[in-house]
Amino acid sequence: MFVTSETLKQKMACSAAVPARTAVAVLASLALCLTLSVTLFGCGAPKMDCHTQDGKAALLDAVQNALTSQDCTTAIDLIEPVYLDKECTNDEVRIARASSYACAANINFFKLIGDITKVNLNGKVFWPAMTQLFPSVPTDSRVAAGELSLDALFALKAVGAIATPLQQVNASSANPGYLLASQRSVDSNLYGIFISMSLIGAFQNRYGNPDLTTYAKQRNLGAASASAADLGWGDIMKITPDACSYATSVLTLVDSINEVSQQVSGKIGTSLSQVSAAFSAGLNFYCDLGCKGLLPGGTVASSCTIAAGCATCPLGLRNRSLCTTSKTDPVGCAAAGVAAFVNGNPLGWVP
C-alpha cells in the first residue's frame, strides 16, 4: 500500500505520538508513491533500463529496495543517472531522487512529525528546536543531501502551472525547478517543509556554535567570534554559498507552509501556521533593511547600498545559487537581511 499526499496530511494532523521508524523505511514508504509493478520474464526480472517501461519499473523498485534496507548510497547511485536523463525523468523519478537524498540527510519523517507535535514552534522557540532536531557538522553530507533533495522537490510542478524563465531554476535542464510555491505540487510543498527544516537546523549547528544543552546560539550565524559586533552573514561582505542556501531554506519553509497550511489540520497544522504568521512579515521587513544596509533604528549593518530597498524578499533568493557579495545585489543583500532577522530579532534565534 503506497502512501499518498492525503495519507501524509492525515499523519501530520495526528497529534498523538507517531511510532518511530528508520529514516530509510519512512522515506521508502512516503517516498514517494511509486507504484512499481515488475513484470517477470521467464526466470528473471527485466533489465534495469529507464528507456523501457518494465526496465524503469525494475529500476525504481531497486531504488525502493535500497531505501528499505537503509542503503542510501545505492539508491542515489541508481536514481541519479535516471534523474539527469531528459528521456527518463518524470515526477516518480524526481520524488525518488528527493527521497534518496533525504535518506542521506538522515531524515526520519515519522519521528520528526512526532517530535514537532511535542514542541510549540511559535516565535523564537522554532530556531533552537531545529538545531536540536537536525544536528550536523561540516564533515557530514547532510547539507549537500538536503539541498539536492530540495532541488528535486522544486521540479515537481503543479498541474497547469505556468512559469516565466525568471521564476525557474535550472530551466534548461531535465528537471527545471519552480521558485514560487504556488507553481509546485502539494507533495513538493509538504515534503519541502521538512527538508527546509533539516537544512535550517544543519546550518545553525555548523555556523551558530549552539549550546548543546539549550541549543541557543553562542555567536551570530557565520560570525568568526562570539562578539555581537561581528554580524557574520548579516554583513553582505560575509555572504557565502551556505549563507545563501540558509536564507533560501528559511524562505522555502515559509512559502511552502503558506501554500499548504490550510490542508494540514491538528496540532502540527497549528504549529506550522504559527511559524508562518510569526516570520512572514518580519522576514520581508529585514530583507528590505538588508538591501538598504540598515537595521531597525537606522543602524548601518549589511554594507549594502540599495537606497530604494527591496520591499520584500526577492524571488531570486529562492534560488540558492544567485547570491553575490555585491553591495548592490538585492539577492545577496536580502540574504544578509534574513541572517540579521535570525541573529537579532526577538522572534529570531536569540536567548
Short mmCIF file of C-alpha atoms in Angstrom, two decimals, residues 3-321:
data_model
loop_
_atom_site.label_atom_id
_atom_site.label_comp_id
_atom_site.label_asym_id
_atom_site.label_seq_id
_atom_site.Cartn_x
_atom_site.Cartn_y
_atom_site.Cartn_z
CA VAL A 3 1.29 6.49 0.83
CA THR A 4 -0.39 9.39 -0.94
CA SER A 5 -0.25 13.07 -0.05
CA GLU A 6 -3.66 12.66 1.56
CA THR A 7 -2.27 10.00 3.89
CA LEU A 8 0.65 12.27 4.64
CA LYS A 9 -1.68 15.10 5.62
CA GLN A 10 -3.62 12.74 7.88
CA LYS A 11 -0.42 11.70 9.63
CA MET A 12 0.59 15.34 10.03
CA ALA A 13 -2.81 16.08 11.54
CA CYS A 14 -2.44 13.41 14.22
CA SER A 15 -1.11 14.89 17.45
CA ALA A 16 -0.57 11.51 19.11
CA ALA A 17 2.90 10.07 19.30
CA VAL A 18 3.88 8.51 15.99
CA PRO A 19 5.87 5.27 16.12
CA ALA A 20 9.48 5.89 15.18
CA ARG A 21 10.81 4.10 12.13
CA THR A 22 14.13 4.22 10.43
CA ALA A 23 14.66 7.12 8.07
CA VAL A 24 15.03 4.96 5.04
CA ALA A 25 11.96 2.86 5.74
CA VAL A 26 9.97 6.06 6.21
CA LEU A 27 11.27 7.59 3.05
CA ALA A 28 10.73 4.40 1.11
CA SER A 29 7.06 4.33 2.03
CA LEU A 30 6.43 8.07 1.91
CA ALA A 31 8.65 8.38 -0.94
CA LEU A 32 7.03 8.55 -2.95
CA CYS A 33 4.02 6.91 -4.08
CA LEU A 34 6.00 4.86 -6.54
CA THR A 35 3.54 2.31 -7.92
CA LEU A 36 6.07 -0.20 -9.04
CA SER A 37 4.98 -3.34 -10.82
CA VAL A 38 7.68 -5.57 -12.20
CA THR A 39 6.66 -7.91 -14.99
CA LEU A 40 8.74 -11.06 -14.88
CA PHE A 41 10.02 -12.74 -17.99
CA GLY A 42 10.79 -16.44 -17.68
CA CYS A 43 13.03 -16.94 -14.67
CA GLY A 44 14.42 -13.39 -14.46
CA ALA A 45 13.30 -9.82 -13.90
CA PRO A 46 13.57 -7.21 -16.68
CA LYS A 47 16.83 -5.37 -17.12
CA MET A 48 17.01 -2.06 -15.25
CA ASP A 49 16.80 0.33 -18.18
CA CYS A 50 14.91 3.58 -17.79
CA HIS A 51 14.15 3.72 -21.53
CA THR A 52 11.67 0.84 -21.33
CA GLN A 53 8.54 0.70 -19.19
CA ASP A 54 9.44 -2.58 -17.50
CA GLY A 55 13.08 -1.63 -17.11
CA LYS A 56 12.17 1.67 -15.49
CA ALA A 57 9.79 -0.06 -13.10
CA ALA A 58 12.54 -2.52 -12.18
CA LEU A 59 14.96 0.34 -11.57
CA LEU A 60 12.55 2.26 -9.34
CA ASP A 61 11.82 -0.98 -7.50
CA ALA A 62 15.55 -1.37 -6.87
CA VAL A 63 15.71 2.19 -5.50
CA GLN A 64 12.85 1.45 -3.13
CA ASN A 65 14.52 -1.77 -2.01
CA ALA A 66 17.78 0.08 -1.36
CA LEU A 67 15.94 2.65 0.76
CA THR A 68 14.14 -0.05 2.69
CA SER A 69 17.46 -1.69 3.52
CA GLN A 70 18.91 1.69 4.57
CA ASP A 71 21.36 1.73 1.66
CA CYS A 72 21.13 5.41 0.74
CA THR A 73 24.28 5.33 -1.38
CA THR A 74 22.96 2.59 -3.66
CA ALA A 75 19.62 4.38 -4.00
CA ILE A 76 21.41 7.57 -5.07
CA ASP A 77 23.69 5.74 -7.48
CA LEU A 78 20.69 4.09 -9.11
CA ILE A 79 18.42 7.14 -9.41
CA GLU A 80 20.87 9.92 -10.27
CA PRO A 81 21.57 8.97 -13.93
CA VAL A 82 17.82 8.45 -14.49
CA TYR A 83 17.07 11.87 -12.98
CA LEU A 84 19.60 13.55 -15.29
CA ASP A 85 18.27 11.83 -18.43
CA LYS A 86 15.65 14.00 -20.17
CA GLU A 87 14.10 10.94 -21.77
CA CYS A 88 13.68 9.12 -18.47
CA THR A 89 12.97 11.61 -15.72
CA ASN A 90 9.43 12.32 -14.55
CA ASP A 91 7.72 13.07 -11.24
CA GLU A 92 8.16 9.50 -9.98
CA VAL A 93 11.88 9.76 -10.63
CA ARG A 94 12.09 13.24 -9.08
CA ILE A 95 10.43 12.18 -5.87
CA ALA A 96 12.55 9.03 -5.75
CA ARG A 97 15.63 11.21 -6.06
CA ALA A 98 14.34 13.56 -3.36
CA SER A 99 13.73 10.53 -1.14
CA SER A 100 17.19 9.08 -1.75
CA TYR A 101 18.96 12.30 -0.78
CA ALA A 102 16.62 12.82 2.18
CA CYS A 103 17.74 9.36 3.29
CA ALA A 104 21.36 10.55 3.08
CA ALA A 105 20.38 13.63 5.09
CA ASN A 106 19.23 11.24 7.85
CA ILE A 107 15.65 12.49 7.96
CA ASN A 108 13.33 10.22 9.90
CA PHE A 109 9.97 11.52 8.77
CA PHE A 110 7.55 9.84 11.18
CA LYS A 111 9.77 10.50 14.18
CA LEU A 112 10.09 14.11 13.07
CA ILE A 113 6.31 14.54 12.97
CA GLY A 114 6.11 13.10 16.47
CA ASP A 115 8.85 15.43 17.71
CA ILE A 116 7.29 18.53 16.16
CA THR A 117 3.90 17.82 17.73
CA LYS A 118 5.58 17.97 21.14
CA VAL A 119 7.09 21.43 20.56
CA ASN A 120 5.40 24.82 20.40
CA LEU A 121 7.16 26.23 17.34
CA ASN A 122 5.72 29.71 17.73
CA GLY A 123 8.24 32.56 17.72
CA LYS A 124 11.79 32.18 18.88
CA VAL A 125 11.29 28.58 20.10
CA PHE A 126 11.48 27.45 16.48
CA TRP A 127 15.20 28.06 15.93
CA PRO A 128 16.63 26.08 18.87
CA ALA A 129 14.12 23.31 18.12
CA MET A 130 15.51 22.98 14.57
CA THR A 131 19.05 22.99 15.94
CA GLN A 132 18.21 20.15 18.30
CA LEU A 133 16.32 18.07 15.74
CA PHE A 134 18.90 18.31 12.95
CA PRO A 135 22.49 18.03 14.20
CA SER A 136 25.25 18.46 11.64
CA VAL A 137 28.99 19.07 11.39
CA PRO A 138 30.99 20.30 8.38
CA THR A 139 32.34 16.82 7.66
CA ASP A 140 28.94 15.15 7.18
CA SER A 141 26.86 15.21 3.99
CA ARG A 142 23.57 16.37 5.46
CA VAL A 143 23.58 19.85 3.97
CA ALA A 144 24.55 18.72 0.48
CA ALA A 145 21.99 15.91 0.59
CA GLY A 146 19.24 18.24 1.80
CA GLU A 147 20.00 20.74 -0.97
CA LEU A 148 19.86 18.07 -3.67
CA SER A 149 16.64 16.67 -2.23
CA LEU A 150 15.10 20.14 -2.32
CA ASP A 151 16.22 20.63 -5.93
CA ALA A 152 14.24 17.55 -6.94
CA LEU A 153 11.19 18.73 -4.99
CA PHE A 154 11.33 22.12 -6.71
CA ALA A 155 10.98 20.26 -10.03
CA LEU A 156 7.57 18.83 -9.04
CA LYS A 157 5.33 21.25 -10.91
CA ALA A 158 1.68 21.80 -10.06
CA VAL A 159 -0.75 20.77 -12.78
CA GLY A 160 -1.34 23.67 -15.14
CA ALA A 161 1.30 25.94 -13.56
CA ILE A 162 2.92 28.45 -15.89
CA ALA A 163 6.32 29.96 -15.10
CA THR A 164 8.48 32.61 -16.74
CA PRO A 165 12.24 31.99 -17.06
CA LEU A 166 12.82 34.30 -14.07
CA GLN A 167 10.57 32.07 -11.97
CA GLN A 168 12.61 28.96 -12.70
CA VAL A 169 15.95 27.48 -11.71
CA ASN A 170 17.90 25.06 -13.91
CA ALA A 171 15.45 25.97 -16.65
CA SER A 172 17.36 24.23 -19.45
CA SER A 173 17.95 21.00 -17.51
CA ALA A 174 15.93 17.81 -17.48
CA ASN A 175 14.38 18.95 -14.21
CA PRO A 176 13.60 22.68 -14.18
CA GLY A 177 12.71 23.96 -10.74
CA TYR A 178 9.91 26.38 -9.86
CA LEU A 179 10.60 29.19 -7.41
CA LEU A 180 7.01 30.07 -6.49
CA ALA A 181 5.40 27.64 -4.08
CA SER A 182 2.12 28.02 -5.98
CA GLN A 183 3.85 26.58 -9.06
CA ARG A 184 4.86 23.42 -7.21
CA SER A 185 2.74 20.39 -6.36
CA VAL A 186 1.22 19.67 -2.97
CA ASP A 187 3.70 16.82 -2.47
CA SER A 188 6.58 19.19 -3.24
CA ASN A 189 5.46 21.72 -0.66
CA LEU A 190 4.57 19.18 2.03
CA TYR A 191 7.90 17.36 1.80
CA GLY A 192 9.71 20.65 1.21
CA ILE A 193 8.66 21.91 4.64
CA PHE A 194 10.62 19.18 6.36
CA ILE A 195 13.64 19.25 4.04
CA SER A 196 13.86 23.02 4.64
CA MET A 197 13.69 22.44 8.38
CA SER A 198 16.54 19.96 8.15
CA LEU A 199 18.71 22.46 6.29
CA ILE A 200 17.95 25.25 8.74
CA GLY A 201 18.93 23.07 11.68
CA ALA A 202 22.06 21.76 9.97
CA PHE A 203 23.31 25.24 9.07
CA GLN A 204 22.63 26.54 12.57
CA ASN A 205 24.64 23.71 14.09
CA ARG A 206 27.53 24.45 11.75
CA TYR A 207 27.55 28.24 11.90
CA GLY A 208 25.96 29.32 15.20
CA ASN A 209 28.09 27.35 17.70
CA PRO A 210 24.99 26.28 19.66
CA ASP A 211 24.99 25.38 23.32
CA LEU A 212 24.23 21.66 23.18
CA THR A 213 22.17 21.84 26.36
CA THR A 214 19.85 24.72 25.50
CA TYR A 215 20.51 24.85 21.72
CA ALA A 216 20.82 28.61 21.93
CA LYS A 217 23.33 30.15 19.53
CA GLN A 218 26.59 31.37 21.02
CA ARG A 219 27.59 33.51 18.06
CA ASN A 220 25.82 35.18 15.17
CA LEU A 221 25.34 32.96 12.14
CA GLY A 222 28.54 32.95 10.11
CA ALA A 223 30.45 35.04 12.66
CA ALA A 224 34.08 34.32 13.47
CA SER A 225 33.66 35.20 17.15
CA ALA A 226 31.02 35.48 19.86
CA SER A 227 31.15 39.29 19.73
CA ALA A 228 27.77 40.86 18.99
CA ALA A 229 29.63 43.34 16.80
CA ASP A 230 30.54 40.51 14.44
CA LEU A 231 27.44 40.40 12.25
CA GLY A 232 28.53 37.28 10.38
CA TRP A 233 26.16 36.67 7.49
CA GLY A 234 24.32 39.86 8.44
CA ASP A 235 27.06 41.69 6.51
CA ILE A 236 26.95 41.34 2.70
CA MET A 237 30.74 41.04 2.62
CA LYS A 238 30.47 37.76 4.57
CA ILE A 239 27.74 36.17 2.47
CA THR A 240 28.80 32.71 1.28
CA PRO A 241 27.04 29.96 -0.71
CA ASP A 242 25.98 28.41 2.60
CA ALA A 243 24.58 31.76 3.77
CA CYS A 244 22.53 31.99 0.60
CA SER A 245 21.33 28.39 0.94
CA TYR A 246 20.32 29.07 4.55
CA ALA A 247 18.24 32.08 3.52
CA THR A 248 16.69 30.05 0.70
CA SER A 249 15.73 27.31 3.17
CA VAL A 250 14.08 29.80 5.54
CA LEU A 251 12.04 31.36 2.75
CA THR A 252 11.15 27.99 1.22
CA LEU A 253 9.87 26.84 4.59
CA VAL A 254 7.59 29.86 4.98
CA ASP A 255 6.47 29.78 1.33
CA SER A 256 5.60 26.09 1.49
CA ILE A 257 3.72 26.45 4.77
CA ASN A 258 1.70 29.34 3.33
CA GLU A 259 0.82 27.21 0.31
CA VAL A 260 -0.38 24.08 2.13
CA SER A 261 -1.22 25.14 5.71
CA GLN A 262 -4.96 25.10 5.05
CA GLN A 263 -4.67 21.44 4.10
CA VAL A 264 -2.99 20.37 7.33
CA SER A 265 -5.13 20.17 10.45
CA GLY A 266 -4.43 19.20 14.05
CA LYS A 267 -1.58 20.28 16.30
CA ILE A 268 1.11 20.20 13.64
CA GLY A 269 -1.04 22.30 11.31
CA THR A 270 -1.43 24.85 14.09
CA SER A 271 2.31 24.85 14.78
CA LEU A 272 3.16 25.35 11.12
CA SER A 273 0.65 28.20 10.80
CA GLN A 274 2.23 29.85 13.83
CA VAL A 275 5.66 29.65 12.21
CA SER A 276 4.39 31.29 9.04
CA ALA A 277 2.46 34.01 10.86
CA ALA A 278 5.40 34.81 13.12
CA PHE A 279 8.04 35.09 10.42
CA SER A 280 6.48 36.20 7.13
CA ALA A 281 6.21 39.94 7.77
CA GLY A 282 9.45 40.09 9.75
CA LEU A 283 11.49 38.41 7.03
CA ASN A 284 10.21 40.79 4.36
CA PHE A 285 10.98 43.75 6.62
CA TYR A 286 14.52 42.53 7.25
CA CYS A 287 15.13 41.76 3.57
CA ASP A 288 14.26 45.40 2.88
CA LEU A 289 16.61 46.57 5.64
CA GLY A 290 19.35 44.30 4.34
CA CYS A 291 19.06 45.86 0.89
CA LYS A 292 19.23 49.34 2.41
CA GLY A 293 22.17 48.36 4.61
CA LEU A 294 20.32 49.10 7.84
CA LEU A 295 18.98 47.51 10.98
CA PRO A 296 15.91 48.69 12.93
CA GLY A 297 16.59 52.15 14.28
CA GLY A 298 18.75 53.13 11.33
CA THR A 299 21.96 51.36 12.42
CA VAL A 300 24.24 50.69 9.46
CA ALA A 301 24.66 46.93 9.16
CA SER A 302 24.82 44.91 5.97
CA SER A 303 27.06 47.33 3.98
CA CYS A 304 24.53 47.26 1.12
CA THR A 305 23.64 50.46 -0.69
CA ILE A 306 20.29 49.88 -2.41
CA ALA A 307 18.57 53.12 -1.42
CA ALA A 308 15.14 52.01 -2.58
CA GLY A 309 15.41 48.78 -0.61
CA CYS A 310 13.77 45.51 -1.67
CA ALA A 311 10.25 45.89 -0.23
CA THR A 312 10.01 42.10 0.13
CA CYS A 313 12.44 39.21 -0.01
CA PRO A 314 13.19 38.94 -3.76
CA LEU A 315 12.06 35.90 -5.69
CA GLY A 316 15.69 35.25 -6.68
CA LEU A 317 16.54 34.45 -3.07
CA ARG A 318 14.60 31.21 -3.52
CA ASN A 319 17.48 30.17 -5.81
CA ARG A 320 20.45 29.47 -3.55
CA SER A 321 22.97 29.98 -6.36
#
